[in-house]
Amino acid sequence: MRTLCVTSGKGGVGKTTLSINLGIALARAGRKVLLLDGDLGLANLNVMLGIIPKHTIHDVIRGHKTLAQVVIQTPYGLDLIAGANGIAELADLGERERAQVMHDLEDLNGYDVLIIDTGAGIGDNVVRFVLAADDVLIVTTPHPTSLTDAYGIIKTILAKESKPLKLLVNCAPSPADAKRVATRLAGVTDRFMNGTLEFIGHVPVDSLIEKSILAQKPHLILNPGSTSARCIEQAATRLVNGHSPNLTSSLGRFLKRLIGH
């Protein structure tokens, strides 16, 4: 199982929507995908998918269920572990609880990709997930405040560890605008930090995406022929290009790094 963390410097940039639709694109490409709601205290993956979970990660923390018992099979070709919306105690897990959740992951077999949709910002749990993951996708928009916050999360990550990061520009008015954003962020990263930022694509402004959110149905399901859907599929392809689908040590490495940090 390869681990991909999707994160952002601020909320409202489309991170959760992209996590879902990138997961669907990877599933369509033949990968077995598991979505984990890493926004532990304010979960919304299940809301976006129109799913009311019987059990959530809260049941795992409490010791009532294992992670394998709370996995939800969605109608969209990927599985979900739902977070616990509004339960403040989950927003900052202690070492014991984090270790319990992550060790349970070892019992989940048969997945190629684990996508973790983190909370926004640079809280302790977000940074731990990001540093432990194989791949990190930073989502930003061209808005100046979004760029400032994206720079902040990049700086926070690279101050702790030099690792390659990936960038997706959402709500881009044009491909040229997205490229300018990527060039600007990558230039700062290369010049002042010991890291790299790979631009994997953009998603254009599209009112259909907002409509899919309101309908609580994935954009790739409702509007598969749209330009924005094709852009998401292209970004998903770039995410997995060059990676072996059989990285058996990846999950174990992720767990050790997550608990050890």
Short mmCIF file of C-alpha atoms in Angstrom, two decimals:
data_model
loop_
_atom_site.label_atom_id
_atom_site.label_comp_id
_atom_site.label_asym_id
_atom_site.label_seq_id
_atom_site.Cartn_x
_atom_site.Cartn_y
_atom_site.Cartn_z
CA MET A 1 0.00 0.00 0.00
CA ARG A 2 1.47 3.34 -1.05
CA THR A 3 0.49 6.29 1.12
CA LEU A 4 -0.53 9.66 -0.32
CA CYS A 5 -1.25 12.65 1.90
CA VAL A 6 -3.42 15.40 0.41
CA THR A 7 -2.98 18.61 2.35
CA SER A 8 -3.20 22.39 2.07
CA GLY A 9 -2.20 25.47 3.97
CA LYS A 10 -5.78 26.60 4.41
CA GLY A 11 -9.33 25.32 4.16
CA GLY A 12 -11.67 25.94 1.27
CA VAL A 13 -9.26 25.12 -1.56
CA GLY A 14 -11.01 21.90 -2.62
CA LYS A 15 -8.68 19.42 -0.93
CA THR A 16 -11.39 16.95 0.13
CA THR A 17 -13.16 17.07 -3.23
CA LEU A 18 -9.87 16.38 -4.98
CA SER A 19 -9.00 13.53 -2.60
CA ILE A 20 -12.25 11.79 -3.50
CA ASN A 21 -12.03 12.35 -7.23
CA LEU A 22 -8.33 11.49 -7.47
CA GLY A 23 -9.19 8.28 -5.60
CA ILE A 24 -11.92 7.46 -8.11
CA ALA A 25 -9.56 8.17 -11.02
CA LEU A 26 -6.94 5.84 -9.51
CA ALA A 27 -9.59 3.16 -8.94
CA ARG A 28 -10.66 3.43 -12.58
CA ALA A 29 -7.01 2.96 -13.54
CA GLY A 30 -7.01 -0.40 -11.78
CA ARG A 31 -5.72 0.55 -8.32
CA LYS A 32 -7.42 -0.64 -5.14
CA VAL A 33 -7.91 2.59 -3.17
CA LEU A 34 -8.65 3.27 0.49
CA LEU A 35 -9.60 6.78 1.64
CA LEU A 36 -8.82 7.75 5.23
CA ASP A 37 -10.34 10.89 6.72
CA GLY A 38 -7.35 12.44 8.45
CA ASP A 39 -9.30 15.53 9.50
CA LEU A 40 -10.00 13.64 12.70
CA GLY A 41 -12.04 16.23 14.55
CA LEU A 42 -13.98 17.73 11.64
CA ALA A 43 -14.51 14.91 9.20
CA ASN A 44 -16.31 15.47 5.91
CA LEU A 45 -15.28 12.81 3.38
CA ASN A 46 -18.44 10.82 4.11
CA VAL A 47 -20.55 13.99 3.85
CA MET A 48 -19.11 14.72 0.41
CA LEU A 49 -19.92 11.15 -0.62
CA GLY A 50 -23.47 11.27 0.75
CA ILE A 51 -22.71 8.42 3.16
CA ILE A 52 -23.93 8.16 6.75
CA PRO A 53 -21.42 5.83 8.44
CA LYS A 54 -22.56 3.32 11.04
CA HIS A 55 -19.08 3.30 12.52
CA THR A 56 -16.20 5.76 12.36
CA ILE A 57 -12.60 6.03 13.47
CA HIS A 58 -13.98 7.11 16.87
CA ASP A 59 -15.09 3.52 17.45
CA VAL A 60 -11.52 2.42 16.80
CA ILE A 61 -10.08 4.95 19.23
CA ARG A 62 -12.53 3.75 21.88
CA GLY A 63 -11.48 0.16 21.28
CA HIS A 64 -14.96 -0.91 20.15
CA LYS A 65 -13.96 -1.74 16.57
CA THR A 66 -10.87 -2.41 14.49
CA LEU A 67 -10.14 -0.34 11.40
CA ALA A 68 -11.04 -3.31 9.22
CA GLN A 69 -14.51 -3.35 10.83
CA VAL A 70 -15.21 0.32 10.05
CA VAL A 71 -14.17 0.24 6.37
CA ILE A 72 -17.08 1.34 4.17
CA GLN A 73 -17.42 0.11 0.60
CA THR A 74 -18.64 3.04 -1.49
CA PRO A 75 -20.55 2.76 -4.78
CA TYR A 76 -17.66 4.47 -6.55
CA GLY A 77 -15.01 1.78 -6.64
CA LEU A 78 -13.05 2.84 -3.58
CA ASP A 79 -13.32 2.22 0.17
CA LEU A 80 -13.57 4.72 3.01
CA ILE A 81 -12.65 5.00 6.66
CA ALA A 82 -14.82 7.83 7.96
CA GLY A 83 -13.73 10.33 10.57
CA ALA A 84 -15.79 11.49 13.52
CA ASN A 85 -17.33 14.84 12.75
CA GLY A 86 -17.26 17.31 15.59
CA ILE A 87 -15.64 15.11 18.24
CA ALA A 88 -13.01 17.46 19.62
CA GLU A 89 -11.00 14.79 21.43
CA LEU A 90 -9.96 13.31 18.10
CA ALA A 91 -8.50 16.55 16.82
CA ASP A 92 -5.23 15.93 18.64
CA LEU A 93 -4.66 12.23 19.23
CA GLY A 94 -2.27 11.09 21.93
CA GLU A 95 0.55 8.67 21.22
CA ARG A 96 -1.36 5.61 22.43
CA GLU A 97 -4.45 6.35 20.33
CA ARG A 98 -2.39 7.18 17.24
CA ALA A 99 -0.42 3.97 17.63
CA GLN A 100 -3.65 1.97 17.92
CA VAL A 101 -5.11 3.42 14.74
CA MET A 102 -1.92 3.00 12.76
CA HIS A 103 -1.22 -0.54 13.91
CA ASP A 104 -4.76 -1.47 12.87
CA LEU A 105 -3.82 -0.35 9.37
CA GLU A 106 -1.48 -3.31 9.15
CA ASP A 107 -4.52 -5.60 9.12
CA LEU A 108 -5.92 -3.95 6.00
CA ASN A 109 -4.68 -6.00 3.07
CA GLY A 110 -5.19 -5.78 -0.66
CA TYR A 111 -4.99 -2.01 -1.17
CA ASP A 112 -2.58 -0.35 -3.57
CA VAL A 113 -3.05 3.23 -2.40
CA LEU A 114 -4.03 4.83 0.91
CA ILE A 115 -5.16 8.43 0.40
CA ILE A 116 -5.19 10.50 3.58
CA ASP A 117 -7.27 13.67 3.42
CA THR A 118 -5.71 15.76 6.18
CA GLY A 119 -7.11 18.74 7.99
CA ALA A 120 -6.04 22.15 6.77
CA GLY A 121 -3.18 24.04 8.37
CA ILE A 122 -0.04 22.87 10.15
CA GLY A 123 -1.37 21.14 13.28
CA ASP A 124 0.56 18.28 14.86
CA ASN A 125 -1.55 15.51 13.28
CA VAL A 126 -1.31 17.07 9.82
CA VAL A 127 2.48 17.34 10.02
CA ARG A 128 2.80 13.76 11.34
CA PHE A 129 0.70 12.35 8.49
CA VAL A 130 2.63 14.39 5.93
CA LEU A 131 6.08 13.42 7.15
CA ALA A 132 5.14 9.74 7.31
CA ALA A 133 3.55 9.48 3.85
CA ASP A 134 5.33 8.30 0.71
CA ASP A 135 3.84 11.09 -1.37
CA VAL A 136 2.55 14.52 -0.36
CA LEU A 137 0.19 16.52 -2.57
CA ILE A 138 -0.14 20.23 -1.77
CA VAL A 139 -3.40 21.75 -3.01
CA THR A 140 -3.62 25.49 -3.56
CA THR A 141 -5.58 28.00 -5.59
CA PRO A 142 -4.22 31.13 -7.30
CA HIS A 143 -5.73 33.29 -4.54
CA PRO A 144 -2.97 35.24 -2.72
CA THR A 145 -3.99 34.00 0.76
CA SER A 146 -4.04 30.41 -0.48
CA LEU A 147 -0.56 30.83 -1.94
CA THR A 148 0.75 32.32 1.29
CA ASP A 149 -0.65 29.42 3.30
CA ALA A 150 0.63 26.86 0.78
CA TYR A 151 4.08 28.36 1.18
CA GLY A 152 3.64 28.07 4.95
CA ILE A 153 2.85 24.35 4.89
CA ILE A 154 5.71 23.70 2.41
CA LYS A 155 8.12 25.60 4.67
CA THR A 156 6.92 23.69 7.74
CA ILE A 157 7.37 20.31 6.04
CA LEU A 158 10.79 21.02 4.58
CA ALA A 159 12.08 22.53 7.81
CA LYS A 160 11.59 19.10 9.37
CA GLU A 161 12.62 16.89 6.47
CA SER A 162 13.80 17.28 2.92
CA LYS A 163 11.36 15.36 0.76
CA PRO A 164 9.86 15.74 -2.71
CA LEU A 165 6.44 17.37 -2.73
CA LYS A 166 3.78 17.53 -5.42
CA LEU A 167 1.53 20.49 -6.27
CA LEU A 168 -1.95 20.69 -7.78
CA VAL A 169 -3.45 24.11 -8.53
CA ASN A 170 -7.22 24.10 -8.13
CA CYS A 171 -9.74 26.65 -9.43
CA ALA A 172 -7.29 27.93 -12.01
CA PRO A 173 -8.68 30.54 -14.44
CA SER A 174 -6.37 29.15 -17.15
CA PRO A 175 -3.50 26.70 -17.61
CA ALA A 176 -1.14 29.67 -17.85
CA ASP A 177 -2.30 30.99 -14.49
CA ALA A 178 -1.78 27.57 -12.91
CA LYS A 179 1.72 27.35 -14.39
CA ARG A 180 2.61 30.77 -13.01
CA VAL A 181 1.48 29.69 -9.53
CA ALA A 182 3.52 26.50 -9.77
CA THR A 183 6.62 28.32 -11.04
CA ARG A 184 6.38 30.88 -8.25
CA LEU A 185 6.05 28.30 -5.47
CA ALA A 186 8.66 25.97 -6.96
CA GLY A 187 11.10 28.87 -7.35
CA VAL A 188 10.81 29.80 -3.69
CA THR A 189 11.10 26.16 -2.66
CA ASP A 190 14.23 25.58 -4.76
CA ARG A 191 15.89 28.82 -3.71
CA PHE A 192 15.28 28.92 0.02
CA MET A 193 14.54 25.34 1.04
CA ASN A 194 16.17 21.98 0.55
CA GLY A 195 13.33 20.33 -1.32
CA THR A 196 11.52 19.97 -4.61
CA LEU A 197 7.98 20.77 -5.70
CA GLU A 198 6.64 18.87 -8.71
CA PHE A 199 3.69 20.42 -10.54
CA ILE A 200 1.33 17.57 -11.48
CA GLY A 201 -1.45 19.66 -13.00
CA HIS A 202 -4.35 21.99 -12.45
CA VAL A 203 -8.13 21.88 -12.26
CA PRO A 204 -9.97 24.75 -13.94
CA VAL A 205 -12.77 26.74 -12.38
CA ASP A 206 -15.93 24.75 -13.07
CA SER A 207 -19.42 25.37 -11.68
CA LEU A 208 -20.19 21.67 -12.20
CA ILE A 209 -17.80 20.82 -9.36
CA GLU A 210 -19.77 22.96 -6.93
CA LYS A 211 -23.00 21.37 -8.14
CA SER A 212 -21.56 17.91 -7.52
CA ILE A 213 -20.63 18.95 -3.97
CA LEU A 214 -24.18 20.15 -3.32
CA ALA A 215 -25.50 16.88 -4.76
CA GLN A 216 -23.09 14.90 -2.52
CA LYS A 217 -21.93 12.92 -5.54
CA PRO A 218 -18.37 12.78 -6.93
CA HIS A 219 -17.64 15.08 -9.84
CA LEU A 220 -16.07 12.27 -11.90
CA ILE A 221 -19.30 10.28 -11.56
CA LEU A 222 -21.71 13.10 -12.43
CA ASN A 223 -19.62 14.90 -15.04
CA PRO A 224 -17.09 12.42 -16.47
CA GLY A 225 -16.77 14.20 -19.80
CA SER A 226 -16.01 17.66 -18.40
CA THR A 227 -12.65 19.34 -18.92
CA SER A 228 -12.11 19.54 -15.16
CA ALA A 229 -12.74 15.79 -14.78
CA ARG A 230 -10.17 15.05 -17.47
CA CYS A 231 -7.68 17.31 -15.68
CA ILE A 232 -8.20 15.36 -12.45
CA GLU A 233 -7.65 12.09 -14.30
CA GLN A 234 -4.44 13.43 -15.84
CA ALA A 235 -3.20 14.53 -12.40
CA ALA A 236 -3.97 11.06 -11.02
CA THR A 237 -1.95 9.49 -13.82
CA ARG A 238 1.03 11.71 -12.99
CA LEU A 239 0.70 10.77 -9.32
CA VAL A 240 1.28 7.09 -10.02
CA ASN A 241 3.67 7.32 -12.96
CA GLY A 242 7.02 5.77 -12.11
CA HIS A 243 5.70 3.99 -8.99
CA SER A 244 5.65 0.21 -8.69
CA PRO A 245 2.13 -0.97 -7.74
CA ASN A 246 3.67 -3.62 -5.47
CA LEU A 247 5.53 -1.67 -2.78
CA THR A 248 5.03 -4.14 0.04
CA SER A 249 7.21 -2.31 2.55
CA SER A 250 5.49 1.04 2.08
CA LEU A 251 2.76 0.68 4.72
CA GLY A 252 5.14 -0.63 7.36
CA ARG A 253 7.48 2.28 6.72
CA PHE A 254 4.58 4.72 6.94
CA LEU A 255 3.43 3.32 10.29
CA LYS A 256 6.91 3.38 11.80
CA ARG A 257 7.47 6.96 10.71
CA LEU A 258 4.06 8.12 11.87
CA ILE A 259 4.36 6.67 15.34
CA GLY A 260 8.03 7.46 15.69
CA HIS A 261 7.86 11.17 14.86
#
